[in-house]
Coordinates of C-alpha atoms in Angstrom, one line a residue:
Chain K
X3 CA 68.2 -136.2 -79.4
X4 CA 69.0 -135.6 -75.6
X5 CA 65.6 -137.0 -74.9
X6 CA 66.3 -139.8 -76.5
X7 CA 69.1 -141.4 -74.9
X8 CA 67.0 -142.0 -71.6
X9 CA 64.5 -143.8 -73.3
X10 CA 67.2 -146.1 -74.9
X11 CA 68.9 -146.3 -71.9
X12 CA 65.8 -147.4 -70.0
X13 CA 65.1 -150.0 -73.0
X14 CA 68.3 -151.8 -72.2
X15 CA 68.1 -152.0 -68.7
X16 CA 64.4 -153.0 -69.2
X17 CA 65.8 -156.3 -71.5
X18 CA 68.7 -157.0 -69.3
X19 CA 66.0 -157.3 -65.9
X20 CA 63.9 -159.1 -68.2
X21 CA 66.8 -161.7 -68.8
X22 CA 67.8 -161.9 -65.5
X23 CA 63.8 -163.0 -64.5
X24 CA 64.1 -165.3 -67.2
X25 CA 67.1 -166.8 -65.6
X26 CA 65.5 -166.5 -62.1
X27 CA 62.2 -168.4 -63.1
X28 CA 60.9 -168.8 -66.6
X29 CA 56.9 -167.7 -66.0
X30 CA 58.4 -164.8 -64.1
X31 CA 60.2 -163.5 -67.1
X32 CA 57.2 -163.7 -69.1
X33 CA 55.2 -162.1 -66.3
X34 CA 57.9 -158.9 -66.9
X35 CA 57.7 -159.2 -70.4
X36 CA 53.7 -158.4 -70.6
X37 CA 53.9 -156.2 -68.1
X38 CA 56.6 -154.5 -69.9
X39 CA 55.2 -154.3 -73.1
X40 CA 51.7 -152.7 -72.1
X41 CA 53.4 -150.4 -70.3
X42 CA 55.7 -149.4 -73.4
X43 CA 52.7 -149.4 -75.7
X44 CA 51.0 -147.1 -73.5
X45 CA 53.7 -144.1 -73.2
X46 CA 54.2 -144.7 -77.0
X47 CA 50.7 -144.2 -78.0
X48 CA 50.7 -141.7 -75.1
X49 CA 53.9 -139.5 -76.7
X50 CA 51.7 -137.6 -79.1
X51 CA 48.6 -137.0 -77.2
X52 CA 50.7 -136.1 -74.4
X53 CA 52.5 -133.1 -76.2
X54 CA 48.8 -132.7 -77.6
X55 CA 47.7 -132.1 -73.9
X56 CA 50.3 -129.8 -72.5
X57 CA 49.6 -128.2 -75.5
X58 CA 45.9 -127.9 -74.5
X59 CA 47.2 -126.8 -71.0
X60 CA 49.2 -124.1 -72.3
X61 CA 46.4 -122.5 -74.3
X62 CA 43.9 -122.6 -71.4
X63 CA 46.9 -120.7 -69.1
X64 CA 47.7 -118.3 -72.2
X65 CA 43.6 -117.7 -72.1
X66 CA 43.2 -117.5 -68.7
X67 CA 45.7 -114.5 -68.6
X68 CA 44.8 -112.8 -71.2
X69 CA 41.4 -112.5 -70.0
X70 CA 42.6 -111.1 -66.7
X71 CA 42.0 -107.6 -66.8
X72 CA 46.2 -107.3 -65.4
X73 CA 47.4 -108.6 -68.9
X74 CA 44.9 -106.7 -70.6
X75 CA 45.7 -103.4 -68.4
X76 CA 49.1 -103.9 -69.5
X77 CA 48.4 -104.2 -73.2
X78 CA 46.0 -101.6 -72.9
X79 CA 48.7 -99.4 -71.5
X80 CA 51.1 -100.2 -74.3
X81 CA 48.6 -98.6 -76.8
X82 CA 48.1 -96.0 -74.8
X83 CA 51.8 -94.8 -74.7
X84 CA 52.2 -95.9 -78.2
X85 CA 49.1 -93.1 -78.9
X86 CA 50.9 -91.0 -75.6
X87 CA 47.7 -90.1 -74.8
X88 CA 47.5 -90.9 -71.0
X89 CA 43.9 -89.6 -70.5
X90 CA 42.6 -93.1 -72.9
X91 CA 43.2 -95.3 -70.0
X92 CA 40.5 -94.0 -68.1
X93 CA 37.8 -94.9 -71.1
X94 CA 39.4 -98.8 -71.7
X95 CA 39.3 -100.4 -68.7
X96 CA 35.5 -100.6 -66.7
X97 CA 35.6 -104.6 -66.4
X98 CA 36.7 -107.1 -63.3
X99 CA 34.8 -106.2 -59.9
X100 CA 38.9 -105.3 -58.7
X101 CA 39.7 -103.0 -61.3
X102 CA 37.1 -100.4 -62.1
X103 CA 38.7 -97.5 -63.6
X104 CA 37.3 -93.7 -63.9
X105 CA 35.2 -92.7 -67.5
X106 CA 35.9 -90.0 -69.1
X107 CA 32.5 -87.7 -70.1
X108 CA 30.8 -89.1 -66.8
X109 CA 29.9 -87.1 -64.2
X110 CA 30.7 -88.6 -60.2
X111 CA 29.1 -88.2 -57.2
X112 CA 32.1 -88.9 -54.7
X113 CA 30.9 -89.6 -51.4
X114 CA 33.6 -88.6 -48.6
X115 CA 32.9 -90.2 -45.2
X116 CA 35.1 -89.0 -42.6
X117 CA 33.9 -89.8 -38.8
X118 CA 33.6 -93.4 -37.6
X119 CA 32.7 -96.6 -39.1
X120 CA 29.3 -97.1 -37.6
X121 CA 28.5 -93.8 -38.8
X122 CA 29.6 -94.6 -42.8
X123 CA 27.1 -97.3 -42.4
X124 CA 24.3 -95.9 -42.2
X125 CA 25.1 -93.4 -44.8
X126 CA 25.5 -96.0 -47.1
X127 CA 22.7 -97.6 -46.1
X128 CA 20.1 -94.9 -47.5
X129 CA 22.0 -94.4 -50.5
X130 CA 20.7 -95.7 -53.6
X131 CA 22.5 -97.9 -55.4
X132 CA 24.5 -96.2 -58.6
X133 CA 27.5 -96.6 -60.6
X134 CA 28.2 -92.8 -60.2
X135 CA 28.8 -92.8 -56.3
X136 CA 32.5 -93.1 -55.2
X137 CA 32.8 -93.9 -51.8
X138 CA 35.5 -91.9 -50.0
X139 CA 37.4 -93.2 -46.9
X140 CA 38.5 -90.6 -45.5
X141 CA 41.9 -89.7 -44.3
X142 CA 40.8 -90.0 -40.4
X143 CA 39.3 -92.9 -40.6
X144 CA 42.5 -95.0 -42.6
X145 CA 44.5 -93.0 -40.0
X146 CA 41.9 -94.4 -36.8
X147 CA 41.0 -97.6 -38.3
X148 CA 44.2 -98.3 -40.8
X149 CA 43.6 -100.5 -43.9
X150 CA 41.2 -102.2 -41.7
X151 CA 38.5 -98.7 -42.7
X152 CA 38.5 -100.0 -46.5
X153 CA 38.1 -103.6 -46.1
X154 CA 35.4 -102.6 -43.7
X155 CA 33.8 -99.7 -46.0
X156 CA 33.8 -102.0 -49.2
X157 CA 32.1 -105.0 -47.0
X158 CA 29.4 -102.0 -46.6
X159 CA 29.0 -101.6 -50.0
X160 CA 27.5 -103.5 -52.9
X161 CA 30.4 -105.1 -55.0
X162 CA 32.0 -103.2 -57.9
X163 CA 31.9 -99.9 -55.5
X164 CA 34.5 -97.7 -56.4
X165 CA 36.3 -97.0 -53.4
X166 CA 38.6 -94.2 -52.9
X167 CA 41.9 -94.1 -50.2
X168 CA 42.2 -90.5 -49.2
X169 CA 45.3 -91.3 -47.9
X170 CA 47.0 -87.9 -48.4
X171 CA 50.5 -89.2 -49.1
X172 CA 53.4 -86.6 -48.5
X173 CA 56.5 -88.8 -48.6
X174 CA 57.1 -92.7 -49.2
X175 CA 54.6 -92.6 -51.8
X176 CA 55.3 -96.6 -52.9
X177 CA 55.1 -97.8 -49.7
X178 CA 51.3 -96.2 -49.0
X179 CA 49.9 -96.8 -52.4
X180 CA 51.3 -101.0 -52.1
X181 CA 49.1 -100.6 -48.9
X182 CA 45.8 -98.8 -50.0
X183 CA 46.3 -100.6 -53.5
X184 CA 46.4 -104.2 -51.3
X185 CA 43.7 -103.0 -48.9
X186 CA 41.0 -103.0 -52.1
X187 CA 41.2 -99.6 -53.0
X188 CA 40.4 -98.2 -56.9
X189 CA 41.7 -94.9 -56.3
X190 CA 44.4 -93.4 -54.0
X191 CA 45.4 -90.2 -53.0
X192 CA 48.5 -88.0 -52.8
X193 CA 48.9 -84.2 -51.9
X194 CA 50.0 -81.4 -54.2
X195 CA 51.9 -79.9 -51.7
X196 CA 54.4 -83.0 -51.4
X197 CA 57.6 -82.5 -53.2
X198 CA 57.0 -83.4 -56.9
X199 CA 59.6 -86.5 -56.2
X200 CA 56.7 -87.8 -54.2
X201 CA 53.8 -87.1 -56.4
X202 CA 55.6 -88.3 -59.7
X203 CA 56.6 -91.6 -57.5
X204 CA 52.8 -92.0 -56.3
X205 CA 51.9 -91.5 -60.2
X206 CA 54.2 -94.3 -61.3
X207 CA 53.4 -96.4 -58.7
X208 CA 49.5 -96.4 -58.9
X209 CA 49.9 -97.2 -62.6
X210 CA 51.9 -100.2 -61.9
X211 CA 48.7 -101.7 -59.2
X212 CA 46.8 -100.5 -61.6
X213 CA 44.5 -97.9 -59.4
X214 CA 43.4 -94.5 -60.6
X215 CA 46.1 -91.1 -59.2
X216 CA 44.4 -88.4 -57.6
X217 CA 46.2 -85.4 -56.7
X218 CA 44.5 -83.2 -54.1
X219 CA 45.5 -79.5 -54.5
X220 CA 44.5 -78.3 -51.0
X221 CA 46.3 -75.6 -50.1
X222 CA 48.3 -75.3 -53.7
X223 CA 48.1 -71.9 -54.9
X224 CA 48.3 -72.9 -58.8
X225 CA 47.3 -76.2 -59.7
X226 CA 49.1 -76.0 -63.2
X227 CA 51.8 -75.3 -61.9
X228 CA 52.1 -78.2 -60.0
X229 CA 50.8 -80.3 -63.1
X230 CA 53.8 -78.8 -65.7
X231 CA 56.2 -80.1 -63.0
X232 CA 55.1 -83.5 -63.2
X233 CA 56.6 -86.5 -65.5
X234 CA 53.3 -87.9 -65.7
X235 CA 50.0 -86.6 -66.0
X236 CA 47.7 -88.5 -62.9
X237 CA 44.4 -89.7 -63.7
X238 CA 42.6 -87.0 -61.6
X239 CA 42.9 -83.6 -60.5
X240 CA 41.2 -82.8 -56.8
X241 CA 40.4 -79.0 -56.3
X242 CA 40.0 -78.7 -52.8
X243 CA 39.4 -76.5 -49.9
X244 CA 39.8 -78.1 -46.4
X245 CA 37.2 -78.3 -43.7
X246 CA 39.4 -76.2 -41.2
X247 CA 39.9 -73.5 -44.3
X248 CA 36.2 -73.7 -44.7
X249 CA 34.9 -73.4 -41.2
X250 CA 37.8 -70.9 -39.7
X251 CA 38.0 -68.4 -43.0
X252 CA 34.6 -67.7 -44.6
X253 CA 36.4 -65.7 -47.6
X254 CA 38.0 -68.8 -49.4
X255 CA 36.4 -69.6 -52.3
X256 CA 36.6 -73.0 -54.1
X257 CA 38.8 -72.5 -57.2
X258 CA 36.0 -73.2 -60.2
X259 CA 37.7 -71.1 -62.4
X260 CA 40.5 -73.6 -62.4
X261 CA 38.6 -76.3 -63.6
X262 CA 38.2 -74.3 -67.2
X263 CA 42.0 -73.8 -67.2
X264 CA 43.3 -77.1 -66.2
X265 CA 40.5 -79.2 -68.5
X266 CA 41.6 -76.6 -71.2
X267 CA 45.5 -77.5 -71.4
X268 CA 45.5 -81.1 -70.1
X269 CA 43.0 -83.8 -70.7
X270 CA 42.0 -85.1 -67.1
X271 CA 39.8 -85.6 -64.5
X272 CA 39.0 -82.5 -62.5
X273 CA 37.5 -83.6 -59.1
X274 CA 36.1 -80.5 -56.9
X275 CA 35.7 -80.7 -53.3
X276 CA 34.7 -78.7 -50.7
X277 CA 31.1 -78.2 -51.3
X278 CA 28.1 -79.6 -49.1
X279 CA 24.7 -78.0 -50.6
X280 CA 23.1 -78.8 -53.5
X281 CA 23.3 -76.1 -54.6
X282 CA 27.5 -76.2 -54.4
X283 CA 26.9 -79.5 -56.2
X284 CA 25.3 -78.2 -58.9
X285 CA 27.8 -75.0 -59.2
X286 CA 30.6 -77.5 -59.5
X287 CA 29.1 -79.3 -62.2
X288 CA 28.3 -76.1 -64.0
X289 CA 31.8 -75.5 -64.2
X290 CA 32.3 -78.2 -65.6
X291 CA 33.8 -80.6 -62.6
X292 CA 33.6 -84.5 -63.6
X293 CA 33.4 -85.3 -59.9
X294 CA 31.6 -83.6 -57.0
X295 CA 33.2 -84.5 -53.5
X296 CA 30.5 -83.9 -50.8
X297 CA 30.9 -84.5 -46.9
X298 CA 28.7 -82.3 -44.5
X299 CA 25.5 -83.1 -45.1
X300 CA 25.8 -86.5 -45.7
X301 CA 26.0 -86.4 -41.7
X302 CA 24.0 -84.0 -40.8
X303 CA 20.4 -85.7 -41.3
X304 CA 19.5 -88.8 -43.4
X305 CA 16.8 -87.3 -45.4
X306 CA 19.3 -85.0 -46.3
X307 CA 21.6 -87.9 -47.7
X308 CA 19.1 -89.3 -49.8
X309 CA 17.9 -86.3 -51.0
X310 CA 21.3 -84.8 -52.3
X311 CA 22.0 -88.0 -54.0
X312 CA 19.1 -88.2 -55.8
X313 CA 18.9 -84.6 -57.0
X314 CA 22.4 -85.3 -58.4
X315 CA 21.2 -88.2 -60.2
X316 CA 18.6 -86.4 -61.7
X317 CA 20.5 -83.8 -62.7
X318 CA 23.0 -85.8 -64.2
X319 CA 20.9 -87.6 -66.4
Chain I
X7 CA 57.2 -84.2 -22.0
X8 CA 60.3 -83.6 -23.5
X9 CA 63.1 -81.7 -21.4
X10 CA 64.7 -78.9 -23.4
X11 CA 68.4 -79.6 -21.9
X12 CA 68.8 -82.6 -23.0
X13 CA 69.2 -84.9 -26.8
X14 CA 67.1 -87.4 -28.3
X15 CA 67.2 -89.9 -31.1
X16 CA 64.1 -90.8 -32.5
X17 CA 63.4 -93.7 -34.5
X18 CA 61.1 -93.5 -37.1
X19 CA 59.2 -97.4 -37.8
X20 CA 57.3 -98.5 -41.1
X21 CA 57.0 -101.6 -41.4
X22 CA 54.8 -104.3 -40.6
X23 CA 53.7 -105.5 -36.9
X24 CA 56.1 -108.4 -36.5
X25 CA 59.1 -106.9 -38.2
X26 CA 59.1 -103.7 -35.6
X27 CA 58.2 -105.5 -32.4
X28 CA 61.3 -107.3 -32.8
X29 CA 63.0 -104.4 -33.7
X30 CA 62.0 -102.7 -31.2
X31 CA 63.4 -105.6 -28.9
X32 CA 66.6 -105.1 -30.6
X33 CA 66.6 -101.0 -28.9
X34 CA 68.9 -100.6 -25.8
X35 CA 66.3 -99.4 -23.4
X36 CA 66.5 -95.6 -23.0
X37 CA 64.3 -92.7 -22.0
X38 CA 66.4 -90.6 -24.3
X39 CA 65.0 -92.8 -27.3
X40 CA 62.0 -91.9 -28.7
X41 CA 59.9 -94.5 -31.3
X42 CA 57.7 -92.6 -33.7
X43 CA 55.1 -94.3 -36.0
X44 CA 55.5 -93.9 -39.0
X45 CA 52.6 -92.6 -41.4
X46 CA 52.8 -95.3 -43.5
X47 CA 52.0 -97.4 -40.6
X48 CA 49.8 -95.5 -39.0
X49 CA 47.5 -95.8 -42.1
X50 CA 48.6 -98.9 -42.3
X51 CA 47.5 -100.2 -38.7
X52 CA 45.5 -96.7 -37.8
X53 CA 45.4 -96.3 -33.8
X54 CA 46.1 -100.3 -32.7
X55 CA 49.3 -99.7 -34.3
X56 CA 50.2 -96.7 -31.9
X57 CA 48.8 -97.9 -28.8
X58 CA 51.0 -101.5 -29.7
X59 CA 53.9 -99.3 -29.8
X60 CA 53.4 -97.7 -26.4
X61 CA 52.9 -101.3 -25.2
X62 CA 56.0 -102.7 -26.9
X63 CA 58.4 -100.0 -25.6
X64 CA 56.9 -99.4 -22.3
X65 CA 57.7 -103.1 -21.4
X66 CA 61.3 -102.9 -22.8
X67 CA 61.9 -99.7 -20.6
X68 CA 59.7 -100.2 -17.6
X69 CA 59.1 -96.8 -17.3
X70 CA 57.3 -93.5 -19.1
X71 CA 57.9 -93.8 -23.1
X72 CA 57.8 -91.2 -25.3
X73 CA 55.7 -92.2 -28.4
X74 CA 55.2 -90.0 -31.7
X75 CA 52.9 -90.6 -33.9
X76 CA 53.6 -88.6 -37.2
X77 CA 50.0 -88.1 -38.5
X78 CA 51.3 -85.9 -40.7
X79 CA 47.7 -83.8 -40.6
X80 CA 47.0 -81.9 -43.2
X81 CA 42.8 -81.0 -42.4
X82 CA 40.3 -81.5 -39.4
X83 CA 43.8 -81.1 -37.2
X84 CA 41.3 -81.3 -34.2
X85 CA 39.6 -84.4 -35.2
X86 CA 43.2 -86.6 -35.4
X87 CA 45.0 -85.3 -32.5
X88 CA 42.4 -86.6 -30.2
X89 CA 42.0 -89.9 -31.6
X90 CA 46.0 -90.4 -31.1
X91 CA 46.4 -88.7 -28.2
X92 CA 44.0 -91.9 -26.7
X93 CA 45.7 -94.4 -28.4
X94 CA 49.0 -93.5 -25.8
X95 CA 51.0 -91.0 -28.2
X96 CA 53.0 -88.4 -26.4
X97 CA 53.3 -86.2 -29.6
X98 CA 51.7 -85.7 -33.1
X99 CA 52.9 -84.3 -36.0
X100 CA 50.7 -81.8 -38.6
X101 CA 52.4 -80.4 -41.9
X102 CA 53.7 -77.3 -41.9
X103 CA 52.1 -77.1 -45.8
X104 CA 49.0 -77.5 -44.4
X105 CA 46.6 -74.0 -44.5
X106 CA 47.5 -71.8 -41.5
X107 CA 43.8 -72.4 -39.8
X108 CA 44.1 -76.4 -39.7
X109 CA 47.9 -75.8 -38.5
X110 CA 46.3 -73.2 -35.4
X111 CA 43.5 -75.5 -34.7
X112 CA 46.0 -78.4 -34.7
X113 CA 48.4 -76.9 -32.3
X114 CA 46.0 -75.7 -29.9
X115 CA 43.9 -79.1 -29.7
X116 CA 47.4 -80.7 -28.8
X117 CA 47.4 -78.4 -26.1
X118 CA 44.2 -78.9 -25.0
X119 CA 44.4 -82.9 -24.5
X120 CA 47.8 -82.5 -23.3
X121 CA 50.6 -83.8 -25.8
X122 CA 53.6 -82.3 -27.4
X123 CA 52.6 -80.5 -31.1
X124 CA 55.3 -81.0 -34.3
X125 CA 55.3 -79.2 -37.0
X126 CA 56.8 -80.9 -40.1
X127 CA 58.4 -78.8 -42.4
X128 CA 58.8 -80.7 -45.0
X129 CA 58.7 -79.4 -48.7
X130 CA 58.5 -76.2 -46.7
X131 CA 60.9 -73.4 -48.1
X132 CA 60.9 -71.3 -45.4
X133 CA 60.0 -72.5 -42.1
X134 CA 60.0 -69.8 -40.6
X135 CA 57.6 -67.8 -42.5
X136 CA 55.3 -70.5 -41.6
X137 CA 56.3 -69.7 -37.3
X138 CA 55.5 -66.3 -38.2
X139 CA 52.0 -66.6 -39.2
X140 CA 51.0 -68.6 -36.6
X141 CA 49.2 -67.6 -32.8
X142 CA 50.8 -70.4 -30.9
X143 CA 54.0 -72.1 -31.5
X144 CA 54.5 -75.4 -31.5
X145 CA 56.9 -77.5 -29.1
X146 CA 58.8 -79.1 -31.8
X147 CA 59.6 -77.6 -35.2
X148 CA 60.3 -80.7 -37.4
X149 CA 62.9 -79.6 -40.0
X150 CA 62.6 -82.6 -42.8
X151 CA 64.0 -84.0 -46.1
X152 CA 60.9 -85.9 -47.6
X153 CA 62.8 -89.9 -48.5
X154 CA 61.3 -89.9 -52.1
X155 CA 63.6 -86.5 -52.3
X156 CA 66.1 -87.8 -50.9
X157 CA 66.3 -90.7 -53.1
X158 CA 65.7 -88.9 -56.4
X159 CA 67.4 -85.5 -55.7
X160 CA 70.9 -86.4 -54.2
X161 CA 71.7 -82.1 -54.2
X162 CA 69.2 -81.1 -51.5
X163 CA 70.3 -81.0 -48.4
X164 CA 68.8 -80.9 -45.0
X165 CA 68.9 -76.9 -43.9
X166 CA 70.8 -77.1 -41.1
X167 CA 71.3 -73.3 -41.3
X168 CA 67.5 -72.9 -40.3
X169 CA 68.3 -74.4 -37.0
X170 CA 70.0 -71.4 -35.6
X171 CA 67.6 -68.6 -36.8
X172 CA 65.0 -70.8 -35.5
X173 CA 66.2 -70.7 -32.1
X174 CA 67.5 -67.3 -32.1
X175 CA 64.0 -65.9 -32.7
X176 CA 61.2 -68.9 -30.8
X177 CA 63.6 -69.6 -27.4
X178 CA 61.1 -72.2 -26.6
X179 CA 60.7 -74.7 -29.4
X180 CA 62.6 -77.6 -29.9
X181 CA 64.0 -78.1 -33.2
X182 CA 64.0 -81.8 -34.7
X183 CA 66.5 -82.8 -37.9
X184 CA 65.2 -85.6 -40.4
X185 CA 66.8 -87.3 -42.9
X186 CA 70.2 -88.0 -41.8
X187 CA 71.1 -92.0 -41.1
X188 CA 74.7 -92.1 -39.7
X189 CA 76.4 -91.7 -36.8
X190 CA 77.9 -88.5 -38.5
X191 CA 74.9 -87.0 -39.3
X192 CA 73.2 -87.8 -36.3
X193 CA 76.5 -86.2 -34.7
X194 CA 76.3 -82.9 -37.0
X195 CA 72.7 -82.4 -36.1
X196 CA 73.4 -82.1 -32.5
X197 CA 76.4 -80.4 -33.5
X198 CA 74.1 -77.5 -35.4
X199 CA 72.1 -77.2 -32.0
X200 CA 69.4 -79.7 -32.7
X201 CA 67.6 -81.9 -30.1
X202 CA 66.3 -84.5 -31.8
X203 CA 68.0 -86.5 -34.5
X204 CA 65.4 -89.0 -36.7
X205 CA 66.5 -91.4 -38.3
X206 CA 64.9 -94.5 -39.7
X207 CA 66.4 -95.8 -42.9
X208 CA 69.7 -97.6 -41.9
X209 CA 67.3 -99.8 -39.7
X210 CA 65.8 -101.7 -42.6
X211 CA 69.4 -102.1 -43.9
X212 CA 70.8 -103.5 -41.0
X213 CA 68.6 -103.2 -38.1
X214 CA 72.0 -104.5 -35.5
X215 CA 73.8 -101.4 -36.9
X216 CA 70.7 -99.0 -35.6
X217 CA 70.8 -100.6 -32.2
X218 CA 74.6 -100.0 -32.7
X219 CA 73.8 -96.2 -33.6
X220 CA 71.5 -96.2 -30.5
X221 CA 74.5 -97.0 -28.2
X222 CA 76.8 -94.6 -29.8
X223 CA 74.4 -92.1 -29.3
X224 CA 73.4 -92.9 -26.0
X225 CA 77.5 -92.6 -25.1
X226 CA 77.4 -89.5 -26.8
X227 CA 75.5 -87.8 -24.7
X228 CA 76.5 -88.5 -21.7

C-alpha cells in the first residue's frame, strides 16, 4: 500500500503538468501526453519483469556465496559441531586455491626454510612439484622479512602450495594470526609453552580465518597435558626439538613415543620435527607421524634436496 | 646501554606503520623513554619495521635512542639477535620458556654483537629457577603478564614479590615489570624496586593520555 501512494501521487501531478501544457500551447500538451504514456506503459509492463530480475539477481548473489568455500566452511563447521567431532574439518574442505585445509590419513612432507629468501628459492626450485610438500616459513625469516617472507615464499611456489607461518605466537595471539592469516598463510603457528589463554585464543581465532592451528610443543614436557587444558582441540599437534637443543645437547631425543599416546586419546594431526636424515624421516613416519618437518639438509647440498624429497614420495606411496 | 641508577618507561608499539609514527610524534622527547617493537609488529614488518623505529625516535630526540625489539626467541637465539642487532635495536628479548641451550646461546650472541639481552618471563613460574640454570645472566630480566592472560584471567597478577629476591641474589640485572597501564601501576613498579615499567595498552585507548603518562612519569623521576 505504502508503495502505492507515490505512484498515485506522481499520476496526479503528471495530469495536472499535462493541463497546464495544454493551456500553455495545445501541440505541446499532446507532445507530454505521448511522451507520458510510453513512459507509463513501459514501468507498467516493466513492474513484473522487474521484481522478476532482482529476483534473478538475488539468486546469482545467494549462488555466488554459497559456492565460496567461506559460506561453505561455515556450514561445514556447523555439522561438524553438530557431530562435535573437530577432527572432520580437516577431511571437508581441500577446494579454493585460498583455503586448502590438512587431510586426515595423508602423510606430509613439511618443508621448513629458515635462512634468507634467496636461499628458499632455490630450494624450491629443485623440488618437485607435489601436493604433499608444506612449505614452512620459518620464524626468522617472518621475524627478518615480516609478512613480506610469505607473500614472497608463495610467489615462489606453484599455486595451491600450502604454506605454513611459523610464527611462534606467545601472547596477542588474534592480532598475529589476522596478520599471517591476511599475509596468505594456510596454517599458523603458536607455542605450547604460551599460557593456555593464548593458545585457546590462537585456536578460536584461526578457526574463524579459516586456517589450520598448529601447536608446536618445543620445549613442553607433556604434550597431553597441554592438550586436556585446552577448550578446543587445534588441527595439529607439532612434536618438536629445537635446533639449539639439537646442536648444544646430543642426548635429546625427539618424543616418538608421544605420537602413539596423543593419536591414541585425541583425533589429530601429529606433526614431528626435528629430524634432517632420511632416515629420521622415515623413523617419524614409522611411528606413525602424519607430517615430517625437515630443515638441515635441505640447505646443505641440492642433490641432497631432491633426493630426500623423492625418497619420501616413494615411500609414501 | 642502560644506566642502572636510573628509571625508564618503555613503550611497547603494535600497530601498523602510520598509526605509530604518529604516535610516536605524540612522545615527549626523553632519553629516559624507551620504544620497543612489539612482536606482532616485528612479524608484522620484520627488520624495516625496527630500523623505522630507530629512525622515527632518533629524529624526535636528536640524540642516542634506546630501541627494543622484543623477538621474543624461542630457537636459533644466535641467528635473530644478529639480524636485529643490524637493523639499529639496542636490546632483544628471548623467552625465558625457551630450552636453557637456545636461552645461553641467545645471551651470549647479544653479548658478542654488543646489545643489551632480556629475558622474558612470561608464563614462567619461577623465574628464578630459570637465572639459576643459566652461565651468563642477562642485563634485563623481563618479569611479564602475557595480554591474552590478562584479558581472560582477571586473578593473576603481576609478581611483584619476584622483584626483590631477584635483586637480592643477581646485583647486576635489571629487572623490567609488564603489564601494568596506569600511572599507579607504573608508580608501584618503581615503587617495588623495578627499573623499567612497560606499558602499551592505554595507548590504543587514548594515545594523548600515554603521552600524558609519559610526562607524569618523566616528573616523577626527577
Amino acid at each position: 500500500m505504502e508503495q502505492n501512494n507515490p505512484k498515485r501521487n506522481s499520476l496526479l501531478i503528471q495530469i495536472i503538468l499535462g493541463i497546464v501544457l495544454f493551456a500553455i500551447n495545445p501541440a505541446l500538451g499532446i507532445i507530454y501526453i505521448i511522451f507520458n504514456l510510453a513512459t507509463n506503459k513501459k514501468s507498467f509492463s516493466d513492474k513484473s519483469p522487474n521484481s522478476v530480475f532482482s529476483n534473478f539477481l538475488q539468486k546469482i548473489n545467494q549462488l555466488q556465496n554459497t559456492s565460496l568455500t567461506k559460506n561453505s566452511f561455515s556450514q561445514n563447521t556447523q555439522e561438524v559441531s553438530k557431530k562435535s567431532t573437530p577432527s572432520m574439518a580437516l577431511n571437508l574442505f581441500n577446494s579454493s586455491d585460498q583455503k586448502i585445509r590438512l587431510q586426515k590419513r595423508k602423510k606430509y612432507l613439511h618443508i621448513a626454510l629458515n635462512n634468507t629468501l634467496e636461499e628458499a628459492s632455490k630450494i624450491l626450485y629443485q623440488l618437485p612439484f607435489s601436493e604433499k610438500f608444506l612449505i614452512e616459513v620459518g620464524t626468522p625469516l617472518i621475524k627478518t622479512y615480516g609478512t613480506g617472507a610469505i607473500s614472497q615464499i608463495k610467489s615462489m611456489v606453484p599455486t595451491g602450495t600450502y604454506i605454513v607461518a611459523d610464527n611462534k605466537c606467545a601472547d596477542l595471539a588474534n592480532r598475529e594470526v589476522e596478520i599471517m592469516a591476511n599475509a596468505g598463510a594456510n596454517a599458523a603457528t603458536c607455542l605450547g609453552v604460551a599460557p593456555i589463554e593464548t593458545i585457546n585464543s590462537f585456536i578460536e581465532e584461526c578457526e574463524k580465518h579459516d586456517i589450520d592451528s598448529i601447536i608446536d610443543m618445543m620445549n613442553v614436557e607433556s604434550s597431553i597435558e597441554v592438550l586436556k587444558k585446552l577448550k578446543k582441540l587445534p588441527n595439529v599437534v607439532m612434536l618438536h626439538r629445537g635446533v639449539d637443543e639439537s646442536e648444544f645437547s646430543k642426548e635429546k631425543q625427539i618424543p616418538y613415543h608421544q605420537i602413539k599416546q596423543i593419536k591414541g586419546a585425541y583425533n589429530i594431526l601429529v606433526a614431528v620435527a626435528g629430524g634432517d636424515t632420511i632416515k629420521e624421516v622415515q623413523r617419524a613416519v614409522f611411528n606413525d607421524a602424519d607430517i615430517v618437518v625437515v630443515w638441515k639438509n635441505f640447505y646443505s647440498s641440492s642433490s641432497d634436496t631432491a633426493n630426500l624429497a623423492e625418497m619420501f614420495l616413494k615411500k609414501i606411496q | 646501554m642502560l644506566n642502572k641508577k636510573s628509571k625508564y618507561l618503555q613503550i611497547a608499539f603494535n600497530r601498523s606503520f602510520s598509526e605509530v609514527k604518529n604516535m610516536i610524534s605524540l612522545l615527549p622527547a626523553s632519553d629516559k623513554i624507551i620504544i620497543e617493537a612489539g612482536t606482532p609488529f616485528i612479524k608484522n614488518y620484520g627488520v624495516g619495521g625496527v630500523s623505522s623505529l630507530n629512525y622515527w625516535w632518533s629524529n624526535k630526540i636528536s640524540g642516542p635512542v634506546y630501541i627494543v625489539a622484543d623477538l621474543k626467541c624461542m630457537d636459533r637465539g644466535s641467528r635473530e639477535v644478529e639480524e636485529m642487532a643490524h637493523a639499529g635495536a639496542s636490546a632483544v628479548t628471548c623467552l625465558g620458556l625457551a630450552p636453557i641451550e637456545t636461552i645461553n646461546e641467545f645471551i651470549k650472541k647479544c653479548g658478542d654483537v654488543g646489545i643489551d639481552s632480556m629475558i622474558d618471563m612470561l608464563n614462567v613460574e619461577f623465574p628464578f629457577e630459570i637465572l639459576q640454570k643459566l652461565k651468563k645472566l642477562p642485563n634485563v630480566v623481563v618479569l611479564h603478564r602475557g595480554v591474552d592472560e590478562n584479558e581472560k584471567n582477571k586473578e593473576k597478577r603481576i609478581p611483584h614479590e619476584q622483584i626483590h629476591r631477584i635483586k637480592g641474589a643477581y646485583n647486576d640485572v635489571l629487572i623490567s615489570v609488564a603489564g601494568g597501564e596506569t600511572l599507579r601501576d607504573v608508580i608501584r613498579t618503581f615503587f617495588n624496586d623495578s627499573d623499567i615499567a612497560v606499558v602499551w595498552k592505554s595507548f590504543y585507548q587514548s594515545p594523548r593520555d600515554t603521552a600524558k603518562l609519559a610526562q607524569e612519569f618523566l616528573k616523577l623521576i626527577k
